[in-house]
Tab-separated table of N, CA and C in Angstrom:
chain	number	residue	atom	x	y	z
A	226	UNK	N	19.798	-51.516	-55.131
A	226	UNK	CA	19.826	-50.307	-55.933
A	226	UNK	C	20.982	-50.431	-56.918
A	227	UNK	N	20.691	-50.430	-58.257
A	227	UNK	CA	21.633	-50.720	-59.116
A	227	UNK	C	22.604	-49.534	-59.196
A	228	UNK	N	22.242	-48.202	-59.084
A	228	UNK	CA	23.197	-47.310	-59.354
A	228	UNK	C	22.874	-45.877	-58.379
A	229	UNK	N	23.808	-46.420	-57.376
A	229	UNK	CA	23.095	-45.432	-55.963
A	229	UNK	C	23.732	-44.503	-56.254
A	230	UNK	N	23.077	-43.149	-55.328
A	230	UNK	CA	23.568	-42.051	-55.468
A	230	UNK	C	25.334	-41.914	-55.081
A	231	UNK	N	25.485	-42.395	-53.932
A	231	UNK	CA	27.036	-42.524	-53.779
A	231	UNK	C	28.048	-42.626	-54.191
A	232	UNK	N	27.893	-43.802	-55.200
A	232	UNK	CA	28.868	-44.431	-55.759
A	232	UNK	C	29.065	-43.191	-57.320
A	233	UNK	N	28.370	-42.199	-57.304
A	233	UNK	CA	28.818	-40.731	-58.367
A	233	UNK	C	29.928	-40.579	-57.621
A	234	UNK	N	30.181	-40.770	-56.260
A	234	UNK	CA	31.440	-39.408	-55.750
A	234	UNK	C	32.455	-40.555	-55.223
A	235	UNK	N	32.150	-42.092	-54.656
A	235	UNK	CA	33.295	-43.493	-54.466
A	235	UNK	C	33.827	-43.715	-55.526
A	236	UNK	N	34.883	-43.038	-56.288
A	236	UNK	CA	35.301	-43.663	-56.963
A	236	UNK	C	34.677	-44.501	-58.432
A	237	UNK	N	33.921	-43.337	-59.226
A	237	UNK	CA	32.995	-43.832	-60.094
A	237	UNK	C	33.835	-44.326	-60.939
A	238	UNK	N	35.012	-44.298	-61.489
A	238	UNK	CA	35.056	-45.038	-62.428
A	238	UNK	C	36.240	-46.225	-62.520
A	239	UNK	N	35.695	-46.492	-61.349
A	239	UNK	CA	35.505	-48.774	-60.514
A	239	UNK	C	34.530	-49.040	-60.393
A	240	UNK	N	33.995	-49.719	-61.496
A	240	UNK	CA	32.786	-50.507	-61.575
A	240	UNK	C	32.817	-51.234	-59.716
A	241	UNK	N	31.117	-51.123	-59.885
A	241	UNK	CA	30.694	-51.306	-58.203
A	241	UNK	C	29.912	-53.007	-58.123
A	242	UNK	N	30.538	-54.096	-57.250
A	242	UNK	CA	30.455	-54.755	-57.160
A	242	UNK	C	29.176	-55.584	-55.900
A	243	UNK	N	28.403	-55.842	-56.821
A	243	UNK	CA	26.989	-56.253	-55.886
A	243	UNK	C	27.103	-57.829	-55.145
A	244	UNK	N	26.679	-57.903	-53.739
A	244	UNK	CA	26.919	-59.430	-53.177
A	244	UNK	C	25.866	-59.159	-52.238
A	245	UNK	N	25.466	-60.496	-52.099
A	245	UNK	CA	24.229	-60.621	-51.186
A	245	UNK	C	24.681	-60.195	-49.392
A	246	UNK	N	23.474	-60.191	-48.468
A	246	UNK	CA	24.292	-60.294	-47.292
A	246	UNK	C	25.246	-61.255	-46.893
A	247	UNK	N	24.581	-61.926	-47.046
A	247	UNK	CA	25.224	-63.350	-46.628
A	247	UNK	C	26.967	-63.116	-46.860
A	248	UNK	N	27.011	-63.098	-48.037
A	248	UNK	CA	28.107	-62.888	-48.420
A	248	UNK	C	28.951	-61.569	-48.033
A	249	UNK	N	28.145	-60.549	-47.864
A	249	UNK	CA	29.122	-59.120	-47.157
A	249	UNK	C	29.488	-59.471	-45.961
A	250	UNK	N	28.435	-60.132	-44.999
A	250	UNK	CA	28.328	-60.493	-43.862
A	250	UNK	C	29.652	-61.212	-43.618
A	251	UNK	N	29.765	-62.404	-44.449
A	251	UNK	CA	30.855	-62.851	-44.424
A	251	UNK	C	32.396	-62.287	-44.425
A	252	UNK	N	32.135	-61.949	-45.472
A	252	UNK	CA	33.616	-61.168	-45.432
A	252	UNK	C	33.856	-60.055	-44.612
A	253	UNK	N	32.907	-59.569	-43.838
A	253	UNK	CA	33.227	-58.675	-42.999
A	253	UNK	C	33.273	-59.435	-41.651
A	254	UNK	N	32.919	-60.615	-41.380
A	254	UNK	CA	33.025	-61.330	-40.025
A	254	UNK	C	34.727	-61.971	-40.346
A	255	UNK	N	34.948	-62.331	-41.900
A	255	UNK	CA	36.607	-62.658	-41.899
A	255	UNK	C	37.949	-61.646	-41.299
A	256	UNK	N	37.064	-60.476	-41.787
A	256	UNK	CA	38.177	-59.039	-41.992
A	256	UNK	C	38.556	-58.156	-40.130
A	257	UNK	N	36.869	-58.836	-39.150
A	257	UNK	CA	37.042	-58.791	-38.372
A	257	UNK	C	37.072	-59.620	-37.307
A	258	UNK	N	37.698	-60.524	-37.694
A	258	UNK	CA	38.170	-61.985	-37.028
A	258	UNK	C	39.742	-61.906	-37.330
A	259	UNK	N	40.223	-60.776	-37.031
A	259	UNK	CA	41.705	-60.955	-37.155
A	259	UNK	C	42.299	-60.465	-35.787
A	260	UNK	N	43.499	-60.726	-35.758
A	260	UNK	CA	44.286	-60.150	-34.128
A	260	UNK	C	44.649	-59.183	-34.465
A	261	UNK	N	45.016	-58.397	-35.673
A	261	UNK	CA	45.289	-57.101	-36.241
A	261	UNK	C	43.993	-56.082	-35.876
A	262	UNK	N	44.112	-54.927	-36.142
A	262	UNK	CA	43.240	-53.567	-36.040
A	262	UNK	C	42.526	-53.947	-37.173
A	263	UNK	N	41.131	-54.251	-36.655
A	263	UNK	CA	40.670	-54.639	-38.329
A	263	UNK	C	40.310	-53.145	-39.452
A	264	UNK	N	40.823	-53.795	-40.497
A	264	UNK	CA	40.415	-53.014	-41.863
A	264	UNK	C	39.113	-51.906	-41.717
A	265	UNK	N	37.744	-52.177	-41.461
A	265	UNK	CA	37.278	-51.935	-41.546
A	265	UNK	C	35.910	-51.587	-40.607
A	266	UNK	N	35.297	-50.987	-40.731
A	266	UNK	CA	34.454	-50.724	-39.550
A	266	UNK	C	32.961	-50.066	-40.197
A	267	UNK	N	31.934	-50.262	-39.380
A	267	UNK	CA	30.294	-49.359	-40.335
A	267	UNK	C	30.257	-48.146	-39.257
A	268	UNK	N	29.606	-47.196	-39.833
A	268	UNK	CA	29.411	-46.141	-39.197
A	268	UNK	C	27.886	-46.298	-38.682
A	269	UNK	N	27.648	-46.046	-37.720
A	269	UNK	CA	26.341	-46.497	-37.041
A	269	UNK	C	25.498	-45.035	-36.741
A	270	UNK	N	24.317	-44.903	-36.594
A	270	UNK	CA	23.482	-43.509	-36.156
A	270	UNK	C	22.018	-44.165	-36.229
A	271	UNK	N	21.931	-43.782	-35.087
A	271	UNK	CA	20.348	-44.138	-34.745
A	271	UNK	C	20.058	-45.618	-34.795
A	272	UNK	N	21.084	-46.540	-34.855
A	272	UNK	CA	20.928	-48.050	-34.877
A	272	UNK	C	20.653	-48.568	-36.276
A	273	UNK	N	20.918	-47.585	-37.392
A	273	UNK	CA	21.033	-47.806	-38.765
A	273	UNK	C	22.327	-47.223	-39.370
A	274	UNK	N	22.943	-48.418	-40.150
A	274	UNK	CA	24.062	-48.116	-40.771
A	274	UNK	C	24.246	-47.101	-41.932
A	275	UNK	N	25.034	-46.256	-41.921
A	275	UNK	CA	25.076	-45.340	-42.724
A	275	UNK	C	25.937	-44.900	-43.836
A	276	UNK	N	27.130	-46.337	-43.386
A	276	UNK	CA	27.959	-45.997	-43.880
A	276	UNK	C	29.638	-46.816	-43.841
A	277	UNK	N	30.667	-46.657	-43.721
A	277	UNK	CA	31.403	-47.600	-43.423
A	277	UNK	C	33.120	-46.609	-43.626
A	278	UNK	N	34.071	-46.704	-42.761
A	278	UNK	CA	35.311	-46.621	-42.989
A	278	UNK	C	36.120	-47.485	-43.172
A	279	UNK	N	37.409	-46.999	-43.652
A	279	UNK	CA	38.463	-48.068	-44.206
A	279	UNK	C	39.684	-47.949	-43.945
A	280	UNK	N	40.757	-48.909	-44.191
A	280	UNK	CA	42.116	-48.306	-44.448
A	280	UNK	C	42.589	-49.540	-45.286
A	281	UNK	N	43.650	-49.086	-45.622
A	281	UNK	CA	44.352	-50.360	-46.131
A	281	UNK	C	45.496	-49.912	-46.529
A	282	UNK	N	46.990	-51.105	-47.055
A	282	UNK	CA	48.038	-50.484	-47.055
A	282	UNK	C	48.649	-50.346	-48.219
A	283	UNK	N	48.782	-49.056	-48.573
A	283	UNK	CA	49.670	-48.946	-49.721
A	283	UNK	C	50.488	-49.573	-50.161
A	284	UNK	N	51.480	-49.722	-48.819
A	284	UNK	CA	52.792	-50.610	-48.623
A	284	UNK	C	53.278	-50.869	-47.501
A	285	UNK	N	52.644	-51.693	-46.788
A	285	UNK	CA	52.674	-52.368	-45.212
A	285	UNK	C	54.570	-52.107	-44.792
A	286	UNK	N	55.474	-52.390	-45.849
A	286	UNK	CA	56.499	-52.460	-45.574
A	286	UNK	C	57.418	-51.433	-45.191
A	287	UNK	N	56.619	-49.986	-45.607
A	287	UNK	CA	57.362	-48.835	-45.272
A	287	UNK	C	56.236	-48.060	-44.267
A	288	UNK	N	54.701	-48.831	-44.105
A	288	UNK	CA	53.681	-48.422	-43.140
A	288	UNK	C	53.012	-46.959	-44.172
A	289	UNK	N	53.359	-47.206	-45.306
A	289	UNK	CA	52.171	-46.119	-46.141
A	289	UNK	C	50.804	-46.677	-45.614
A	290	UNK	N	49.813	-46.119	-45.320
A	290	UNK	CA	48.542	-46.765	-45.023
A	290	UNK	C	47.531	-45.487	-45.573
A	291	UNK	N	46.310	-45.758	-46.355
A	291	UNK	CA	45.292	-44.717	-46.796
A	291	UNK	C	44.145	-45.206	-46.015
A	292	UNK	N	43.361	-44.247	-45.517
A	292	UNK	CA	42.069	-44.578	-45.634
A	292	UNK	C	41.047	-44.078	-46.346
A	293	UNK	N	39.601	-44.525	-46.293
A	293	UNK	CA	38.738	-44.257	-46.765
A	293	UNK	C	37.522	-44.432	-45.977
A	294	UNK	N	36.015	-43.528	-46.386
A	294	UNK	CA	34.929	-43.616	-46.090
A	294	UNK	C	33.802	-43.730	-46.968
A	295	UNK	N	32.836	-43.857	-46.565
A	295	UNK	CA	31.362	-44.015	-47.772
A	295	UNK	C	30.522	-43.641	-46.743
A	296	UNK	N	29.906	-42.919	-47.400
A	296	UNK	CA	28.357	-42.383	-46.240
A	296	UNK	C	27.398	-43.196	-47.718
A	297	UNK	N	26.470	-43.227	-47.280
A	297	UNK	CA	25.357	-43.922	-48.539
A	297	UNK	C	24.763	-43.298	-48.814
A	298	UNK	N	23.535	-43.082	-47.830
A	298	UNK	CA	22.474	-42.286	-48.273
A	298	UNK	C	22.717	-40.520	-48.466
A	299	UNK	N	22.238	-39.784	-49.185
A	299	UNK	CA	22.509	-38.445	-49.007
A	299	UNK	C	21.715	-37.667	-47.843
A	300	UNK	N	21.255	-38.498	-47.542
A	300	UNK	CA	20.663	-37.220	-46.321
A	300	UNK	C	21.290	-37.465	-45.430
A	301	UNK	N	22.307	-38.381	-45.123
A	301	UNK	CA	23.683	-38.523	-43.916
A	301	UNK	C	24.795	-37.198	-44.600
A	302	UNK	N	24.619	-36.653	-46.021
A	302	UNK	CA	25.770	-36.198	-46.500
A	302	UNK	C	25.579	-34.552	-46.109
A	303	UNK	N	26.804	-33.955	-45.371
A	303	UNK	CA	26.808	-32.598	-45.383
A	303	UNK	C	26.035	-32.041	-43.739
A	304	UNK	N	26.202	-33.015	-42.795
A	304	UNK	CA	25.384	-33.324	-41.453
A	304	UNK	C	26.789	-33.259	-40.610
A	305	UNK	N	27.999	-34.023	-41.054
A	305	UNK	CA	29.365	-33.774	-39.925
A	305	UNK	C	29.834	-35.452	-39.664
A	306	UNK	N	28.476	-35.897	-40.340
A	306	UNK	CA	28.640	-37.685	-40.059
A	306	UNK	C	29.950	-38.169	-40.497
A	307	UNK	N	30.515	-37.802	-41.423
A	307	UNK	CA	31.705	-37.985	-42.428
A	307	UNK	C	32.662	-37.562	-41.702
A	308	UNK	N	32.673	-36.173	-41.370
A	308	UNK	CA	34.079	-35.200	-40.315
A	308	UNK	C	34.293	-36.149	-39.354
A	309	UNK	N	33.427	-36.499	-38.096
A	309	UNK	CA	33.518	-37.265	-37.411
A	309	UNK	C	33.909	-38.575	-37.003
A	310	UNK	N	33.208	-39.288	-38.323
A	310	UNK	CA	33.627	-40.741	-38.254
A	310	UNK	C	35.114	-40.908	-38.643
A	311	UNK	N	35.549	-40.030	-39.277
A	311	UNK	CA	36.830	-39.997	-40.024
A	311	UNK	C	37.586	-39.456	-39.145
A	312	UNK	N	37.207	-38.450	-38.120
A	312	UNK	CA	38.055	-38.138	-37.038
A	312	UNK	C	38.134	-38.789	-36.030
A	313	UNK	N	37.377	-40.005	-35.830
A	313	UNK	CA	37.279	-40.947	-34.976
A	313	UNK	C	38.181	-42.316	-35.460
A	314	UNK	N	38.456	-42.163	-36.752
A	314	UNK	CA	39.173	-42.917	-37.236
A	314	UNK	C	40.618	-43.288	-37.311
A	315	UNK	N	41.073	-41.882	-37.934
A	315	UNK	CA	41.934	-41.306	-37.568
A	315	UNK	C	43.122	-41.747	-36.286
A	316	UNK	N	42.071	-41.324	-35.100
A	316	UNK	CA	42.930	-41.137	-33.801
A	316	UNK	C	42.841	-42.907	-33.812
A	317	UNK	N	42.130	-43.455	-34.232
A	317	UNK	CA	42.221	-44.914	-33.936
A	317	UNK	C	43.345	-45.700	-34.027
A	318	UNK	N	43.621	-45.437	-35.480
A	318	UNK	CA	43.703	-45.803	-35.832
A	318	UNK	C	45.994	-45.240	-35.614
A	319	UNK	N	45.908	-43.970	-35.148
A	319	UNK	CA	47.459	-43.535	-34.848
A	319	UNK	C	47.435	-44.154	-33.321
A	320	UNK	N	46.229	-44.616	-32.612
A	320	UNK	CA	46.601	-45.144	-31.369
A	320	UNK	C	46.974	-46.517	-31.656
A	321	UNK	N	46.580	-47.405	-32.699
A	321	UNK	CA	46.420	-49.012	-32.688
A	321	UNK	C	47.774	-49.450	-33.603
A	322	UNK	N	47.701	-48.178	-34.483
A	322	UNK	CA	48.872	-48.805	-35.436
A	322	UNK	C	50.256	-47.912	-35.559
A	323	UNK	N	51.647	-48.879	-35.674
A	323	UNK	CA	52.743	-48.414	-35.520
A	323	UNK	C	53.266	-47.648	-36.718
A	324	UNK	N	52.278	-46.047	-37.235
A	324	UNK	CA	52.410	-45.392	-37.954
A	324	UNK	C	52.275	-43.797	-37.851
A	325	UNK	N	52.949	-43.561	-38.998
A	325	UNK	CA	53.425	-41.957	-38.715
A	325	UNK	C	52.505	-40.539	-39.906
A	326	UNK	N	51.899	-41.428	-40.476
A	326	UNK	CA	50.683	-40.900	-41.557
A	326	UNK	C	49.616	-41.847	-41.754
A	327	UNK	N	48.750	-41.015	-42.155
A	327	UNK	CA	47.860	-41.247	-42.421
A	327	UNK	C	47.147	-40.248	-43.873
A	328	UNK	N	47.256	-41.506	-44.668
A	328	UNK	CA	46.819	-40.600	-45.910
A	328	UNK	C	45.469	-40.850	-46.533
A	329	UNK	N	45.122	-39.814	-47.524
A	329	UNK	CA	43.572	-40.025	-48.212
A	329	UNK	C	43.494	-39.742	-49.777
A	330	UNK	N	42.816	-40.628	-50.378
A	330	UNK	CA	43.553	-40.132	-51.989
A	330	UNK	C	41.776	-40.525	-52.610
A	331	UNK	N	41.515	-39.519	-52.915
A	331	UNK	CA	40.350	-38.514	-53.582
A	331	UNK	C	40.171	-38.771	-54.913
A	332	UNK	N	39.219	-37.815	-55.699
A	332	UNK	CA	39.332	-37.522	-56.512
A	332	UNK	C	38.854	-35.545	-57.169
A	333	UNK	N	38.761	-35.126	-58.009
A	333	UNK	CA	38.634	-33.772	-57.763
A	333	UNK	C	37.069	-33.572	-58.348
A	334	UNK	N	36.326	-34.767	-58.354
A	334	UNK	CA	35.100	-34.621	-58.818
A	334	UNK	C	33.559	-35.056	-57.277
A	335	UNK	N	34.943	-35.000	-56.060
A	335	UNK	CA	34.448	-35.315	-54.675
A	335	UNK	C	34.887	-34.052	-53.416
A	336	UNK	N	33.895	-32.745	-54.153
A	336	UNK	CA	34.182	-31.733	-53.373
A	336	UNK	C	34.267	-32.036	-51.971
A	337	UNK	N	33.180	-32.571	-51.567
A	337	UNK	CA	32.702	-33.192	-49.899
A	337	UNK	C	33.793	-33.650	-49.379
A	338	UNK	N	34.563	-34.717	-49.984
A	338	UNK	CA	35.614	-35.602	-49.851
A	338	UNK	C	36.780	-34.607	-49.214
A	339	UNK	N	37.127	-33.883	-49.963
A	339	UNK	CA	38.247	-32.808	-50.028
A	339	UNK	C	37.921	-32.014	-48.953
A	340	UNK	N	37.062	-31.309	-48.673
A	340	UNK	CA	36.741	-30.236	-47.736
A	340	UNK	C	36.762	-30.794	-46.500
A	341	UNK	N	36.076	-31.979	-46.335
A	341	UNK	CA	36.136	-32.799	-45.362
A	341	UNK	C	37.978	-33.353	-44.430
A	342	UNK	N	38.155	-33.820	-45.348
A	342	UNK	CA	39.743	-33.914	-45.507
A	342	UNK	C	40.692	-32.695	-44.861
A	343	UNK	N	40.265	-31.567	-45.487
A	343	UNK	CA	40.927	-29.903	-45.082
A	343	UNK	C	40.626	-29.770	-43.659
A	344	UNK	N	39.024	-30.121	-43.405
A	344	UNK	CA	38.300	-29.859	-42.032
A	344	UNK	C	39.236	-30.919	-40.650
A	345	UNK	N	39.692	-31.811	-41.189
A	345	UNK	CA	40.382	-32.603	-40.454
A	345	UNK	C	42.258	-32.523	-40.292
A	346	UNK	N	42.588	-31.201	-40.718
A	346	UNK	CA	43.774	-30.562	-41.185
A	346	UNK	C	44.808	-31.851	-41.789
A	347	UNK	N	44.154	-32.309	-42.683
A	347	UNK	CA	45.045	-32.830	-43.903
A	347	UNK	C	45.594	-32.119	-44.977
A	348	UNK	N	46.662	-31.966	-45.349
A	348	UNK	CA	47.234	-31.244	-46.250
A	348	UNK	C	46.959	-31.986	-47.320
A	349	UNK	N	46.995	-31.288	-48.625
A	349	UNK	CA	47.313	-31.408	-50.016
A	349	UNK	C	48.637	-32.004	-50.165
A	350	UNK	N	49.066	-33.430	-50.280
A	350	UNK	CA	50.270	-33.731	-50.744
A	350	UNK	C	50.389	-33.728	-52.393
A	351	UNK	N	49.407	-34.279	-52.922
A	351	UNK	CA	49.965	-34.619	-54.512
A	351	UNK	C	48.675	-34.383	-55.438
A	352	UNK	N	48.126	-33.756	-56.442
A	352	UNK	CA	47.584	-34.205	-57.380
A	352	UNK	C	48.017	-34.631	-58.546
A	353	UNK	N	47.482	-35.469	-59.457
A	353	UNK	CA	48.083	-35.649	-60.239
A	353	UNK	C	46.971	-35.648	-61.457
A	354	UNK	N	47.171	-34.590	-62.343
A	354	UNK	CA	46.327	-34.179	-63.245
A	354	UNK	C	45.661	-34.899	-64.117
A	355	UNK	N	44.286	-34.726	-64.503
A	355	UNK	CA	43.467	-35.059	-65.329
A	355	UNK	C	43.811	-36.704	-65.660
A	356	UNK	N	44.126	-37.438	-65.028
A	356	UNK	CA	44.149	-38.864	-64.691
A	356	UNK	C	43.424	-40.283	-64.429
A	357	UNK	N	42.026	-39.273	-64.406
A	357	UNK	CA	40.599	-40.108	-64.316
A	357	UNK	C	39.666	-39.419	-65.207
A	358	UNK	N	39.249	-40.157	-65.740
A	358	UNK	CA	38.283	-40.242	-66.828
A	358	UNK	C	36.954	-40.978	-66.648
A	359	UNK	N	35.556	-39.791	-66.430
A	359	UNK	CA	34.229	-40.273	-66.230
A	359	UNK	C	33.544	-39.854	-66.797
A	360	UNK	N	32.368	-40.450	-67.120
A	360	UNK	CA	31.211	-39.596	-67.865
A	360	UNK	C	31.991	-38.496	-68.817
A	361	UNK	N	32.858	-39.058	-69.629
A	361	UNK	CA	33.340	-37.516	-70.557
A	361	UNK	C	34.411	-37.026	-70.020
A	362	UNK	N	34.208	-36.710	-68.743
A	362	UNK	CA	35.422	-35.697	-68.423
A	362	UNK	C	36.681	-36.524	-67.843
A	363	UNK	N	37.700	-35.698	-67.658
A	363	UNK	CA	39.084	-35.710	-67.083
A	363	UNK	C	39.193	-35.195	-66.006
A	364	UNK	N	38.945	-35.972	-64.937
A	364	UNK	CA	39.802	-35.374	-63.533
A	364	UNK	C	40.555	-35.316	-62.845
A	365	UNK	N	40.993	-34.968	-61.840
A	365	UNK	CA	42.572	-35.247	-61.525
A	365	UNK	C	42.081	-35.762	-60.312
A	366	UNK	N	43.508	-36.471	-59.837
A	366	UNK	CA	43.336	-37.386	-58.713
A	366	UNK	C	43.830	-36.979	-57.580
A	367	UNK	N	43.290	-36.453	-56.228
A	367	UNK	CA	43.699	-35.503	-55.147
A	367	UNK	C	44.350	-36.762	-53.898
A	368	UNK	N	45.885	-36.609	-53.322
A	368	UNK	CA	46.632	-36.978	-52.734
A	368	UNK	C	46.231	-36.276	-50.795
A	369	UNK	N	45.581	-36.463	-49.825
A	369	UNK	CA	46.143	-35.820	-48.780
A	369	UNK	C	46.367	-36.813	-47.312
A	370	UNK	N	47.099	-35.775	-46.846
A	370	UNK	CA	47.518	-36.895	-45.686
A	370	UNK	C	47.914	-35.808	-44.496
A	371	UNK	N	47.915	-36.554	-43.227
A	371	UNK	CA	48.320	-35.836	-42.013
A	371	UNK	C	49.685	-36.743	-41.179
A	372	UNK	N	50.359	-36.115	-40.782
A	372	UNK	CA	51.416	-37.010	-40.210
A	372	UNK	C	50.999	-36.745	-38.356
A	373	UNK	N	51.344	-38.132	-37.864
A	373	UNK	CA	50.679	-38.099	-36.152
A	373	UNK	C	51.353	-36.578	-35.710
A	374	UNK	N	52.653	-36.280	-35.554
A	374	UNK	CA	52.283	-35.089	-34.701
A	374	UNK	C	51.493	-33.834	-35.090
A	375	UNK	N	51.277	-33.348	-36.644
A	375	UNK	CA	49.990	-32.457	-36.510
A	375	UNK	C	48.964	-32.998	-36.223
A	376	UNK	N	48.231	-34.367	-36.096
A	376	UNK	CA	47.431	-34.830	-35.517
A	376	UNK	C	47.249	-34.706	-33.994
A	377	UNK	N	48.602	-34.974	-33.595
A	377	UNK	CA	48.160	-34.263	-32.268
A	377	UNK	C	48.087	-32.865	-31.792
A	378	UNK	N	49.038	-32.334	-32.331
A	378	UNK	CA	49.019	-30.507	-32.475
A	378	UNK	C	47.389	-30.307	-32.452
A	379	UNK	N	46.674	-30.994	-33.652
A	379	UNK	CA	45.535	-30.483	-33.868
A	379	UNK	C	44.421	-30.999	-32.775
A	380	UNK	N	44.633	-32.382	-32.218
A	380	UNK	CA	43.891	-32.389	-30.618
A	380	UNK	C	43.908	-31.401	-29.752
A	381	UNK	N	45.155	-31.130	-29.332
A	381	UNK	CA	45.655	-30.363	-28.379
A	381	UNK	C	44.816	-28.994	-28.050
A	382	UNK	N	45.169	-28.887	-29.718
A	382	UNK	CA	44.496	-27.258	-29.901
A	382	UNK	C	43.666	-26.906	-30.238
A	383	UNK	N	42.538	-28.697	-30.585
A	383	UNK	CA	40.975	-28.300	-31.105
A	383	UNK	C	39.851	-29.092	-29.880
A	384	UNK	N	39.626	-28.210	-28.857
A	384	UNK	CA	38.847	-29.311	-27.947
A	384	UNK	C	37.418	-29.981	-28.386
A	385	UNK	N	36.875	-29.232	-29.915
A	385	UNK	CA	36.196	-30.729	-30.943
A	385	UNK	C	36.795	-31.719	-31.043
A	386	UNK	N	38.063	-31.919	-30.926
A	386	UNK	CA	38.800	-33.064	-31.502
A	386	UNK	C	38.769	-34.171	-30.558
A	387	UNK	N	38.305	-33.578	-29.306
A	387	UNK	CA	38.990	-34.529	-27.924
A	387	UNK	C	37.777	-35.189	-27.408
A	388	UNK	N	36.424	-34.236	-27.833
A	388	UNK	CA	35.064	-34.498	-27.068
A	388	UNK	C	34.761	-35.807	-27.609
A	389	UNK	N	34.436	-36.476	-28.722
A	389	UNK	CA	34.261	-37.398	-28.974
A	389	UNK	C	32.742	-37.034	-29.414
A	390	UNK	N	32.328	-35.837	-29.932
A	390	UNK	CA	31.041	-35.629	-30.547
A	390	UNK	C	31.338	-35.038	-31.645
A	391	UNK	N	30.461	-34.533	-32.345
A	391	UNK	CA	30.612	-33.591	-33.447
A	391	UNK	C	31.705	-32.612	-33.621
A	392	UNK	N	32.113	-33.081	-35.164
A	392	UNK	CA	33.553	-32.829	-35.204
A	392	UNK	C	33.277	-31.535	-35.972
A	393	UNK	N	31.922	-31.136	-36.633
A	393	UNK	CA	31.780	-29.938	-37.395
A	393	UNK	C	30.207	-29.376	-37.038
């Protein structure tokens, strides 16, 4: 599919880069062939992939780390698939790695993104105005992040958070 529905709300304006399996395959058998927490992971439902999370590091040296998600198809979008996988991520990812945030950096033309984000009590750290430029317009670029102990505050005190099912 040359120009999927998704890639309107990933970050449209980074040209989207097409590779055969073979080749995804690959680099995702490299990324998880490491002794580290790997990078990356697919989101699975019903034994079809739907989707995929991320992280990567801002700046390994001070442990800034962002992540990210992609749901693909739209009929996964606005279901909880996103809340979830990302809240599954999340805790993973404050259990595996020797860090104290966890951040997410948006854009303001990815309502889903944002709300989703809020739903997982990430705060608003930074926007920074009208900074992206698509189709015409100017949007600004949305900053949020959670630091581990409201992450755990928010286990504690959300027993969605703990079940390991539906996070919305």
């Amino acid at each position: 599919m040359e120009d999927p529905e998704w890639k309107k709300y990933d970050a449209p304006y980074y040209p989207l880069e097409f590779c055969t399996f073979e080749k995804f395959s690959k680099r995702m058998e490299e990324k998880m062939n490491v002794t580290d927490v790997p990078s990356q992971m697919i989101i699975e439902y019903q034994g079809q992939i739907i989707g995929m999370v991320s992280y990567y590091w801002e700046d390994k040296r001070t442990r800034w780390l962002e992540i990210g998600i992609v749901i693909y198809s739209p009929e996964h979008w606005n279901g909880g698939f996103g809340t979830e996988a990302l809240s599954l991520w999340i805790d993973y990812l404050f259990e595996n790695l020797t860090i104290e945030r966890v951040g997410l950096t948006t854009w303001s033309g990815n309502p889903r993104m944002i709300r989703c984000a809020e739903k997982l009590g990430m705060r608003l750290e930074g926007r920074m105005r009208k900074c992206r430029y698509y189709n015409g317009e100017y949007y600004d670029s949305i900053r949020m992040g959670i630091l581990r102990e409201e992450w755990d505050e928010l286990k504690k005190n959300n027993p969605l958070f703990n079940s390991h099912g539906r996070t919305s």
